[in-house]
Amino acid sequence: MSRPYKEIAETAISDLYEAQEALGNMHAIFTLMLQHFSEDSTGNAFAQLGILEANDWSSKIYQWCECMENEMDDAKEEAQKASPLPHYLLSQRSNEVAEAISAERTHATRWWTHLNEMRRRKELPDWVSAGVGTHDEHDLMLESRKAVNQALFGSDDLGGAQQYREVAL
């Protein structure tokens, strides 16, 4: 299955920002080196060179990300101006949307389960554990899933067997 160009571009932008952050970390290391090596040492010279390279590449990455984000904004505006899709494409898109929502829900449920387990083992800070992974939060998640299904597909059926809590933990 091929990924849409938009998803590829968004992933690329995210990866570039992470690379820029890594360059920032390298910059910090080189700055520390400058503080620990005397000005006439080889280590100091390498640190200065590293700072220049990190700054140069960080600037290039930032400019590239800005350019890509602008291009994506332009593409989004053009897509909004485009004529509506024919019916057979709308049906295909509905299936794609349903699959995407299902994948997102699987991911969200997985993380809810992890957070719930961490909350039960008291591995989360108090400010996080207060509302994370609780039965009430799970019930809210199911309600919002029903609302999305109703809005998009005209049915609040969540599909498949949904695990509702039967016994309070």
mmCIF file of N, CA and C in Angstrom, residues 2 5 10 32 42 49 64 80 90-91 98 104 108 120 136 154-155 160 163:
data_model
loop_
_atom_site.group_PDB
_atom_site.id
_atom_site.type_symbol
_atom_site.label_atom_id
_atom_site.label_comp_id
_atom_site.label_asym_id
_atom_site.label_seq_id
_atom_site.Cartn_x
_atom_site.Cartn_y
_atom_site.Cartn_z
ATOM 1 N N SER A 2 0.623 2.157 -0.886
ATOM 2 C CA SER A 2 1.426 3.384 -0.946
ATOM 3 C C SER A 2 0.794 4.449 -0.061
ATOM 4 N N TYR A 5 1.032 11.429 -0.602
ATOM 5 C CA TYR A 5 2.140 12.385 -0.603
ATOM 6 C C TYR A 5 2.099 13.300 0.613
ATOM 7 N N GLU A 10 4.476 15.279 5.559
ATOM 8 C CA GLU A 10 4.357 15.579 6.990
ATOM 9 C C GLU A 10 5.394 14.803 7.797
ATOM 10 N N LEU A 32 30.028 23.254 25.210
ATOM 11 C CA LEU A 32 30.684 22.749 26.417
ATOM 12 C C LEU A 32 32.172 22.489 26.171
ATOM 13 N N THR A 42 43.581 22.035 19.951
ATOM 14 C CA THR A 42 42.909 21.388 18.823
ATOM 15 C C THR A 42 41.438 21.130 19.163
ATOM 16 N N LEU A 49 34.613 24.581 14.847
ATOM 17 C CA LEU A 49 34.197 24.059 13.539
ATOM 18 C C LEU A 49 32.841 23.348 13.662
ATOM 19 N N TRP A 64 14.309 24.715 4.804
ATOM 20 C CA TRP A 64 13.669 23.666 4.027
ATOM 21 C C TRP A 64 12.294 23.336 4.624
ATOM 22 N N GLN A 80 -8.891 22.593 -1.526
ATOM 23 C CA GLN A 80 -10.173 23.102 -1.068
ATOM 24 C C GLN A 80 -10.940 23.769 -2.204
ATOM 25 N N LEU A 90 -15.999 9.118 -3.826
ATOM 26 C CA LEU A 90 -16.434 9.412 -2.465
ATOM 27 C C LEU A 90 -16.585 8.117 -1.668
ATOM 28 N N SER A 91 -17.133 7.073 -2.294
ATOM 29 C CA SER A 91 -17.282 5.786 -1.611
ATOM 30 C C SER A 91 -15.919 5.221 -1.249
ATOM 31 N N ALA A 98 -12.747 5.376 6.963
ATOM 32 C CA ALA A 98 -13.115 4.385 7.976
ATOM 33 C C ALA A 98 -11.884 3.590 8.409
ATOM 34 N N GLU A 104 -6.433 4.682 13.871
ATOM 35 C CA GLU A 104 -6.192 5.668 14.929
ATOM 36 C C GLU A 104 -6.787 5.181 16.238
ATOM 37 N N ALA A 108 -4.991 4.571 19.749
ATOM 38 C CA ALA A 108 -5.429 5.267 20.966
ATOM 39 C C ALA A 108 -5.769 4.269 22.074
ATOM 40 N N ARG A 120 -2.199 2.217 37.321
ATOM 41 C CA ARG A 120 -2.471 1.200 38.341
ATOM 42 C C ARG A 120 -1.212 0.820 39.111
ATOM 43 N N ASP A 136 -13.885 6.284 33.596
ATOM 44 C CA ASP A 136 -14.624 7.441 33.076
ATOM 45 C C ASP A 136 -14.013 7.936 31.776
ATOM 46 N N GLY A 154 -23.438 8.278 9.853
ATOM 47 C CA GLY A 154 -24.858 8.220 10.151
ATOM 48 C C GLY A 154 -25.244 7.082 11.080
ATOM 49 N N SER A 155 -24.289 6.514 11.769
ATOM 50 C CA SER A 155 -24.563 5.423 12.705
ATOM 51 C C SER A 155 -23.613 5.552 13.881
ATOM 52 N N GLY A 160 -17.764 -4.248 15.668
ATOM 53 C CA GLY A 160 -17.079 -5.263 16.456
ATOM 54 C C GLY A 160 -17.486 -5.232 17.912
ATOM 55 N N GLN A 163 -15.246 -3.507 24.388
ATOM 56 C CA GLN A 163 -15.092 -3.958 25.760
ATOM 57 C C GLN A 163 -15.569 -2.865 26.712
#
